[in-house]
Coordinates of C-alpha atoms in Angstrom, one line a residue:
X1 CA 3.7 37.2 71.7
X2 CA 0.4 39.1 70.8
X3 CA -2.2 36.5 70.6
X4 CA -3.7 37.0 67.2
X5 CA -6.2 33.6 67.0
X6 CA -9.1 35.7 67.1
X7 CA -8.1 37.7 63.5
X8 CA -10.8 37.4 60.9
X9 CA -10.4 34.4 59.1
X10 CA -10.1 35.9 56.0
X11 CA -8.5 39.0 54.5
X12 CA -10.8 40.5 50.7
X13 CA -8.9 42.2 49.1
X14 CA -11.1 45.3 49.5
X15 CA -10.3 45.3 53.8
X16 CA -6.6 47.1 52.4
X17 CA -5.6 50.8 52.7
X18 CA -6.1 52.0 49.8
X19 CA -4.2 54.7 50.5
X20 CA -1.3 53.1 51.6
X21 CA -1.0 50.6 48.6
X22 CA -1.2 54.0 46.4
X23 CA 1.6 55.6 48.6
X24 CA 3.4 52.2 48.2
X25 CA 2.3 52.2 44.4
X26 CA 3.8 55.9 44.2
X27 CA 7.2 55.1 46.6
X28 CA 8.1 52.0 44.9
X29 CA 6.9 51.9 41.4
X30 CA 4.9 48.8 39.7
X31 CA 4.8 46.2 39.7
X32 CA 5.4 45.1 43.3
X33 CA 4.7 42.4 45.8
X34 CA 3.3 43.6 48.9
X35 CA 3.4 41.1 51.9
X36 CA 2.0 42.1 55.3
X37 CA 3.5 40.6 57.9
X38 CA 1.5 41.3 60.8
X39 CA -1.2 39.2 59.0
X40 CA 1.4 36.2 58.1
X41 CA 1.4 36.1 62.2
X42 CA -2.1 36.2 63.0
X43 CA -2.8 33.5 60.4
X44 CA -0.3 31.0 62.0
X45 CA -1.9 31.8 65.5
X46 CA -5.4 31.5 64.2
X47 CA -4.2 27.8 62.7
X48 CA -2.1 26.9 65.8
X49 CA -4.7 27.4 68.1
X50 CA -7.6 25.5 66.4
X51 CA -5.1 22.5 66.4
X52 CA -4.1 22.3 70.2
X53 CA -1.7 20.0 71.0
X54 CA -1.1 19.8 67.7
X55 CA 2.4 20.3 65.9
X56 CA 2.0 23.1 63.3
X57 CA 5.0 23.6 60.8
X58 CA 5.2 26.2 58.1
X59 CA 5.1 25.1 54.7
X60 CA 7.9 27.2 53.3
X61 CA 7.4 26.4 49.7
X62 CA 4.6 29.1 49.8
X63 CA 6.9 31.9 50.1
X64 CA 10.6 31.7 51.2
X65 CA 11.2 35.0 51.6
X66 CA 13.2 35.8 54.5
X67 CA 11.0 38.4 55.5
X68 CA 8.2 35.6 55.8
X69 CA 10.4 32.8 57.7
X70 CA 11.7 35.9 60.4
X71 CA 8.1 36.8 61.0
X72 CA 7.3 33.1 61.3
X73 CA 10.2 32.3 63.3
X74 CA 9.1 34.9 65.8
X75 CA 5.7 33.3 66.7
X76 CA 7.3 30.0 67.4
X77 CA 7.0 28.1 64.0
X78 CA 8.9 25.0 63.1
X79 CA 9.8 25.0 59.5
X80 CA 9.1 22.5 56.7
X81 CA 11.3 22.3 53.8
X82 CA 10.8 20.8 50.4
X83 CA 14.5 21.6 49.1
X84 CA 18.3 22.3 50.0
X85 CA 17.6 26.0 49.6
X86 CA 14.7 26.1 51.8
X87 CA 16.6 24.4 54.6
X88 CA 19.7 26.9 54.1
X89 CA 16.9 30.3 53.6
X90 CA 15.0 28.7 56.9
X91 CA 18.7 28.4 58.6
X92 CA 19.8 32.0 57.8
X93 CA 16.3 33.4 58.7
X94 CA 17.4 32.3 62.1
X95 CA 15.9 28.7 62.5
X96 CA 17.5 25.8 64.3
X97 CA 18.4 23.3 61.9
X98 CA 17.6 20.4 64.5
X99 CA 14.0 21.5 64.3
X100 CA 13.8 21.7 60.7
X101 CA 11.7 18.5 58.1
X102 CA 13.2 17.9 54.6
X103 CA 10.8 16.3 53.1
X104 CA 12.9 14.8 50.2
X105 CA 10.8 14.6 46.5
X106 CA 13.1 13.2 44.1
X107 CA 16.1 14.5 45.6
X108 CA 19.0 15.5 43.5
X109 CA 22.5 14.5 45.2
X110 CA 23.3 18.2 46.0
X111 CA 20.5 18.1 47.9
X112 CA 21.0 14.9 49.7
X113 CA 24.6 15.8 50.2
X114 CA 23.5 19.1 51.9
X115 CA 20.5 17.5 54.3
X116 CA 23.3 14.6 55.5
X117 CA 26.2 17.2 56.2
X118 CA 23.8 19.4 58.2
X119 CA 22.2 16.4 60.1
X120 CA 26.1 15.6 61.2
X121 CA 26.1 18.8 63.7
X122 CA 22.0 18.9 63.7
X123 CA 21.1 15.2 64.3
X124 CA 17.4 16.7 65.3
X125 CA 17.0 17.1 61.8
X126 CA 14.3 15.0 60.2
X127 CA 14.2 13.2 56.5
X128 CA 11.1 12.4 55.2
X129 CA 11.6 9.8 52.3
X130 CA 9.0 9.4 49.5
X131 CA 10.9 6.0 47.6
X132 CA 13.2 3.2 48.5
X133 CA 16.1 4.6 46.2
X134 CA 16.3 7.3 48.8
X135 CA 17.0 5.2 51.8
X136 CA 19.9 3.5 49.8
X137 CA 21.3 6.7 49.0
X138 CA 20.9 7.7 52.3
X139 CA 23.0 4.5 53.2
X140 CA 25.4 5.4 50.9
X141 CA 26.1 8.4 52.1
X142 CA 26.5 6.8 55.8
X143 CA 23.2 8.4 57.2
X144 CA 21.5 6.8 60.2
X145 CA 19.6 9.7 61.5
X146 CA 15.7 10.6 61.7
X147 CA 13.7 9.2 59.0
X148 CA 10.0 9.5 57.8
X149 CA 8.1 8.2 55.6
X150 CA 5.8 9.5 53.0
X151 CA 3.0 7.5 52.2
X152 CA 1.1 8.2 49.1
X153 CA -2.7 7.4 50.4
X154 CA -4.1 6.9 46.9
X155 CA -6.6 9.8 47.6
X156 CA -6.3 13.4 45.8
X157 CA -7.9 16.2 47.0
X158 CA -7.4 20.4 45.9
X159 CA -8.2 22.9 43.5
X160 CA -6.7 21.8 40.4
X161 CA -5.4 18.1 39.4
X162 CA -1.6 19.5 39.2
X163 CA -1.9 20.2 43.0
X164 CA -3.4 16.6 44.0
X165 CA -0.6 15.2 45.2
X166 CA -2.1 12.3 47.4
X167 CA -2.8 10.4 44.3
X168 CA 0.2 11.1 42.4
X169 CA 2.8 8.4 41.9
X170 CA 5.4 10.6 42.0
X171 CA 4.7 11.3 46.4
X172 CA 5.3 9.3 48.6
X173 CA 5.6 4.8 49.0
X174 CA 2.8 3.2 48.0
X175 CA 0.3 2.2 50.7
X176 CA 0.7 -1.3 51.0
X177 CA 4.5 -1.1 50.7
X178 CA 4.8 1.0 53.6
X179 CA 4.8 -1.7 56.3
X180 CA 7.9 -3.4 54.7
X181 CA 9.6 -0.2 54.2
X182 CA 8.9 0.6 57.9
X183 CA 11.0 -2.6 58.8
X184 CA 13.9 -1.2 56.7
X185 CA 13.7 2.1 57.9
X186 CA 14.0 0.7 61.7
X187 CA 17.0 -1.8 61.1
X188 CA 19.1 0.7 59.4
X189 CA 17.8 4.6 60.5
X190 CA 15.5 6.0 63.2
X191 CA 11.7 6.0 62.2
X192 CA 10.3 8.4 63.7
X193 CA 7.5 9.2 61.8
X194 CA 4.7 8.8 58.7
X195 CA 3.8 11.7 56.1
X196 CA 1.3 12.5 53.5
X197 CA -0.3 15.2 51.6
X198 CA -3.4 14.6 49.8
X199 CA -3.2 18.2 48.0
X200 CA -3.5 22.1 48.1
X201 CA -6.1 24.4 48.4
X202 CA -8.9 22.7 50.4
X203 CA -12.0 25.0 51.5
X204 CA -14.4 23.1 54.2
X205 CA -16.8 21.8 51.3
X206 CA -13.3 19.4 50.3
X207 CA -12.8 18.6 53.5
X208 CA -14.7 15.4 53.5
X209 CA -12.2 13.8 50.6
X210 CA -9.2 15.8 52.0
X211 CA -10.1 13.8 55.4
X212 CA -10.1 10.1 53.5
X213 CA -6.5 10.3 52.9
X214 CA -5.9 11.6 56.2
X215 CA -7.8 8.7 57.5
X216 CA -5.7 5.9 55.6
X217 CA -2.5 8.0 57.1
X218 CA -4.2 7.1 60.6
X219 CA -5.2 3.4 59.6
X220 CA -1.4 3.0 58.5
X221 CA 0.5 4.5 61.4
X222 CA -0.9 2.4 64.0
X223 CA -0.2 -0.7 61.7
X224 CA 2.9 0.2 61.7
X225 CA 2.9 0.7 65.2
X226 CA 1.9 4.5 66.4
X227 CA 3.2 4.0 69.8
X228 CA 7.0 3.5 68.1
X229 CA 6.3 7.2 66.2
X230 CA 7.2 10.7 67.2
X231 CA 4.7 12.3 64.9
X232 CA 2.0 11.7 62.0
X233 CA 2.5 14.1 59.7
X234 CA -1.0 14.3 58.0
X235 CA 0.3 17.2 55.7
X236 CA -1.1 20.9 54.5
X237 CA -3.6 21.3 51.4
X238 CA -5.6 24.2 53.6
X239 CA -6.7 26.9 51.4
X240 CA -8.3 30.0 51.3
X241 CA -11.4 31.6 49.3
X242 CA -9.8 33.1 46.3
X243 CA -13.5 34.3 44.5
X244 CA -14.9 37.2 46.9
X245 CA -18.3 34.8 47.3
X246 CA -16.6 31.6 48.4
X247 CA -16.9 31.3 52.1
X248 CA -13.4 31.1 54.1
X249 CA -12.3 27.7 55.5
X250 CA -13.8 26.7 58.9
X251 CA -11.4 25.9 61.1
X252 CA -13.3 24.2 63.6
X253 CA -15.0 22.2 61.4
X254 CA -11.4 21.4 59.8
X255 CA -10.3 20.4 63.0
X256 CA -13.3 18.2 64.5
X257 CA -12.8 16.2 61.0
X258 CA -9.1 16.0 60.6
X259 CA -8.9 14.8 64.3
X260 CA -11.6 12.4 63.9
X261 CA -10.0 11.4 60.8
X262 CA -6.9 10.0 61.7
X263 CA -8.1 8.5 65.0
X264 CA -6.4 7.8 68.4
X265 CA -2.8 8.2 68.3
X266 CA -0.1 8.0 70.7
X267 CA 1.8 9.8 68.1
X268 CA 2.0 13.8 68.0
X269 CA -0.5 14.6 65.0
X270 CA 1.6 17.4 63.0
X271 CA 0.4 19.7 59.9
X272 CA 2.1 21.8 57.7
X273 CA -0.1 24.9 56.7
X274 CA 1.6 26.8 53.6
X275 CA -0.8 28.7 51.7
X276 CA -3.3 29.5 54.5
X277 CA -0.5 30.8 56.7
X278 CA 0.6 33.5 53.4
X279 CA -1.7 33.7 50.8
X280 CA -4.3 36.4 51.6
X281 CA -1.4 38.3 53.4
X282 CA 0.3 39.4 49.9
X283 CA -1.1 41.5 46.9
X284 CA 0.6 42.2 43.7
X285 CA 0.1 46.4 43.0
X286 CA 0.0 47.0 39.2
X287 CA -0.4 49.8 36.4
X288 CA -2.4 50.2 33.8
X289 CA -0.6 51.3 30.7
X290 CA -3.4 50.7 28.1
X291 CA -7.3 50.7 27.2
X292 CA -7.8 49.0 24.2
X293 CA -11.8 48.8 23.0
X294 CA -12.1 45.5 21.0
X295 CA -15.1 43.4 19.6
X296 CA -16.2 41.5 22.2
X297 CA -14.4 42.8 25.2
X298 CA -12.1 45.6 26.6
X299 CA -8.3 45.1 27.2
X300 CA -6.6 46.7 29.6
X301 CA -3.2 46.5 29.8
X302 CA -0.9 46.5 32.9
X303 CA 2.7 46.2 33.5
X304 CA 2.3 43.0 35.8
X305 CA 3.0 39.7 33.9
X306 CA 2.5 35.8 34.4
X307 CA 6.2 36.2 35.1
X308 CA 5.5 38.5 38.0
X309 CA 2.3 36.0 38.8
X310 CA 2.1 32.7 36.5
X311 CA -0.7 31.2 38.9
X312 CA -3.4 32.0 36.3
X313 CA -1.4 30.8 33.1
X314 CA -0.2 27.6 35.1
X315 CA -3.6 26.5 37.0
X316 CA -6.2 29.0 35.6
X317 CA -6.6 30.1 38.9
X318 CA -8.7 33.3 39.4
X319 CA -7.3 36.2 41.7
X320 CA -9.5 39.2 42.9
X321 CA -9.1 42.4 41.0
X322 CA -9.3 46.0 42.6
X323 CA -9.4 49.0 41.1
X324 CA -7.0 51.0 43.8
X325 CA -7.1 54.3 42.4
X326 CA -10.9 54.8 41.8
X327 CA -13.0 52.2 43.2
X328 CA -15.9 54.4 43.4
X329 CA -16.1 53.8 39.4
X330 CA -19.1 52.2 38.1
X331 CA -17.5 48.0 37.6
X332 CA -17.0 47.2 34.0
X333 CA -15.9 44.0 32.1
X334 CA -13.1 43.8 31.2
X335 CA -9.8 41.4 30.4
X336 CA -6.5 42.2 31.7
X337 CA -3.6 40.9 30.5
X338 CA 0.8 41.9 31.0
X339 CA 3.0 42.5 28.4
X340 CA 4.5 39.2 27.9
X341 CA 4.0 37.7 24.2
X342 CA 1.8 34.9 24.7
X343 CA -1.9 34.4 24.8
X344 CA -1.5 32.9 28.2
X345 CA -0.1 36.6 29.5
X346 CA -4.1 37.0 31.0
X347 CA -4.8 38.0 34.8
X348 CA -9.2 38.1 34.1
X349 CA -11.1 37.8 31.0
X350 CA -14.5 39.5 31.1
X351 CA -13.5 40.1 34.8
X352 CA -16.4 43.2 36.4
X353 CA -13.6 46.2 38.0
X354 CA -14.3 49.5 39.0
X355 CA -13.5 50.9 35.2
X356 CA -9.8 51.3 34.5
X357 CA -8.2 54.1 33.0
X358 CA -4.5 54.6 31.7
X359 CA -2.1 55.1 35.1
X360 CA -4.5 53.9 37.2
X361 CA -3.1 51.5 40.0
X362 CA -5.0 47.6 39.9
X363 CA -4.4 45.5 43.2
X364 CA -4.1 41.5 42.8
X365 CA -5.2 39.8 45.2
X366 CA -3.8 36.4 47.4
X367 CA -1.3 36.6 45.9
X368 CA 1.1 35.8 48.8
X369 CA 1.6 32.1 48.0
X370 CA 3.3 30.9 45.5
X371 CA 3.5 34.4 43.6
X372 CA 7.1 35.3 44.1
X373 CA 8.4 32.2 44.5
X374 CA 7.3 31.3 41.3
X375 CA 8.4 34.6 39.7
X376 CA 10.7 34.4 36.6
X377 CA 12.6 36.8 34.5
X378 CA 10.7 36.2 31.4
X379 CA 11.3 38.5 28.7
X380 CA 14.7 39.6 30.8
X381 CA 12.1 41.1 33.1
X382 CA 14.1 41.9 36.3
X383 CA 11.6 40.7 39.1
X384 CA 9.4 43.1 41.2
X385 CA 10.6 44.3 44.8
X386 CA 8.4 43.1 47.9
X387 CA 7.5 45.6 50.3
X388 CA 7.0 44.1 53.9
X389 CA 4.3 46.0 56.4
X390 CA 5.3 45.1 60.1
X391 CA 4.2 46.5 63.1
X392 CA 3.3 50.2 61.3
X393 CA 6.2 50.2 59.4
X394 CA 6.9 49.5 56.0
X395 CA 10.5 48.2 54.7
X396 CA 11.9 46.9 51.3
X397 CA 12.2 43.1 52.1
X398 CA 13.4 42.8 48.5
X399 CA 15.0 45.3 46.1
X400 CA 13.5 45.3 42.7
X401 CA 16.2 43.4 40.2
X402 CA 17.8 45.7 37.6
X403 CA 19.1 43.7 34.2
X404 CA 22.0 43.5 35.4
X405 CA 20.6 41.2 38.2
X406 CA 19.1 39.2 35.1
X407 CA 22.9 39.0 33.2
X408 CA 25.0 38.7 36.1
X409 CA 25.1 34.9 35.4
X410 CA 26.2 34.9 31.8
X411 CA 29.6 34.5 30.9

């Protein structure tokens, strides 16, 4: 494979074509998802490499398109599940399902039923449980296969409390019940490793909390009894700079720390990189429809929504805006906001971009992770198509929905 580790560690949202997102603007209409593949590759590389020896999966919860998980696929990742779709998307994307992690959170008994038959002809499979109740459904259903456990370290780190899953008592066993648990887990299944994710989003000034939690997850799996483990599984949470001043994650500095961090281990130290690996490889193109001078700031309208990007409405999370059709424009404030009927419908309030007129085409930016997977059909608005770049050429990876992609369900 093309080594790509020495890509720049970041990708701004001004380093695109912006002639080929107006030819792709002008091809495929608005709004669209663009994901570049060649830089979902050289993201994974540049990860892999500054963890040697190091077991890096793929996150897949950051984008499950099977444009994404082929690409990944090709440069040797493993894949890391979250759900009974994921593990069937990463299997038809071409993955073997003894290499794959289900990292059960609350699992409905579809999903259960789904990771069990699989494990049957894949018994490489591994289960990572996050409560006792899962272990005896697990019995139940006559599983004695590979079994990890989640640890919930106490510790939260990210960029917004809904992503700080390391203090949440919905992940993971708590810490001091993990020895007993380990007991079970050996008499009845095959332990072969620990888990934990402390959160999402992490830049190198987090890194110091981000590495407590990982620290605990080190204290824990040689209590426990390292040399008896396949891996330690000390999770993902790595982000990238979403403002254009914020510096982009060191990744040798993330590595001296998260190595020091969990310690000696006999164990295979394993991550799961999801957002770094996808986010600043996807942009969201967009039109502008309307200019609308208020009081106190200008609107402009475009026909991008929260249900084509909900990050901002969900988290408040800011995405870089750029004006693709005239950057050359003196920047103006203004607040952009979809058509959707809600107040929460905003992509930037008082937000400084190239000045906007009516048709011109606006750029969103990292907006490769969790964008489309968390895409809806609000307002019966058939979802956008995704347009992969790979290797020079540029391919529909998915069709835009019509409504009667939206109705096909109703009876």
């Amino acid at each position: 494979m093309t080594d790509h580790a020495d890509s720049p560690p970041i990708r701004r949202l001004a380093d695109w074509d912006a002639d080929l997102l107006t030819r792709l603007a002008t091809e495929h209409g608005t709004p669209q998802y663009v994901m570049d593949l060649d830089r979902v590759k050289q993201n994974y590389a540049r990860f892999s490499a500054a963890f040697p020896g190091a077991h890096v999966m793929y996150a897949a919860k950051a984008h499950t398109g099977s444009a994404v998980l082929e690409a990944l696929l090709e440069v040797g990742a493993d894949i890391e599940c979250a759900a009974w779709g994921e593990l069937q998307r990463s299997i038809e994307a071409g993955a073997d399902p003894n290499t794959l992690q289900y990292t059960a959170v609350n699992p409905p008994d579809h999903d259960l039923d789904y990771a069990v038959d699989l494990a049957e002809d894949a018994p490489g499979l591994t289960i990572t449980i996050g409560a006792r109740d899962t272990l005896d459904r697990l019995a139940e259903r006559g599983y004695d296969g590979r079994v990890a456990i989640r640890i919930n370290p106490g510790i939260g780190t990210g960029h917004h409390e809904k992503v700080a899953t390391g203090a949440d008592a919905k992940f993971g066993i708590p810490y001091e019940q993990v020895p007993e648990v380990a007991d079970r887990v050996r008499e009845e299944f095959d332990l072969v490793g620990l888990h934990a994710h402390a959160g999402s989003g992490v830049l190198t000034d987090g890194l110091e909390d981000h590495c407590k939690a990982i620290e605990r997850v080190g204290e824990m799996a040689r209590r426990v009894g390292d040399d008896e483990l396949e891996f330690v599984d000390v999770g993902g949470g790595y982000g990238v700079p979403y403002r254009e001043e914020e510096p982009p994650l060191d990744l040798d500095v993330a590595s001296e720390m998260v190595r020091d961090a969990v310690g000696e281990l006999d164990a295979t130290l394993k991550l799961e990189p999801g957002r770094y690996i996808v986010a600043d490889a996807g942009l969201i193109l967009t039109t502008v429809n309307t200019i609308k001078e208020a009081p106190d700031t200008t609107v402009v309208g475009v026909d991008a929504s929260l249900a084509t990007l909900v990050r901002p409405a969900m988290f408040g999370s800011y995405h870089p805006m750029y004006n693709v059709s005239a950057p050359e424009r003196d920047p103006h404030e203004v607040t952009v906001g979809g058509p959707v009927c809600t107040s929460a419908d905003v992509f930037a309030h008082d937000r400084p971009i190239a000045r906007p007129e009516r048709d011109d085409v606006l750029a969103i930016g990292n907006a490769g992770s969790y964008g489309y997977e968390l895409a809806s059909q609000f307002h019966s608005q058939p979802r956008p198509p995704e347009i992969a770049l790979e290797d020079g050429e540029v391919r529909v990876a998915r069709r835009r929905e019509t409504l009667d992609d939206v109705t096909r369900v109703e009876q």
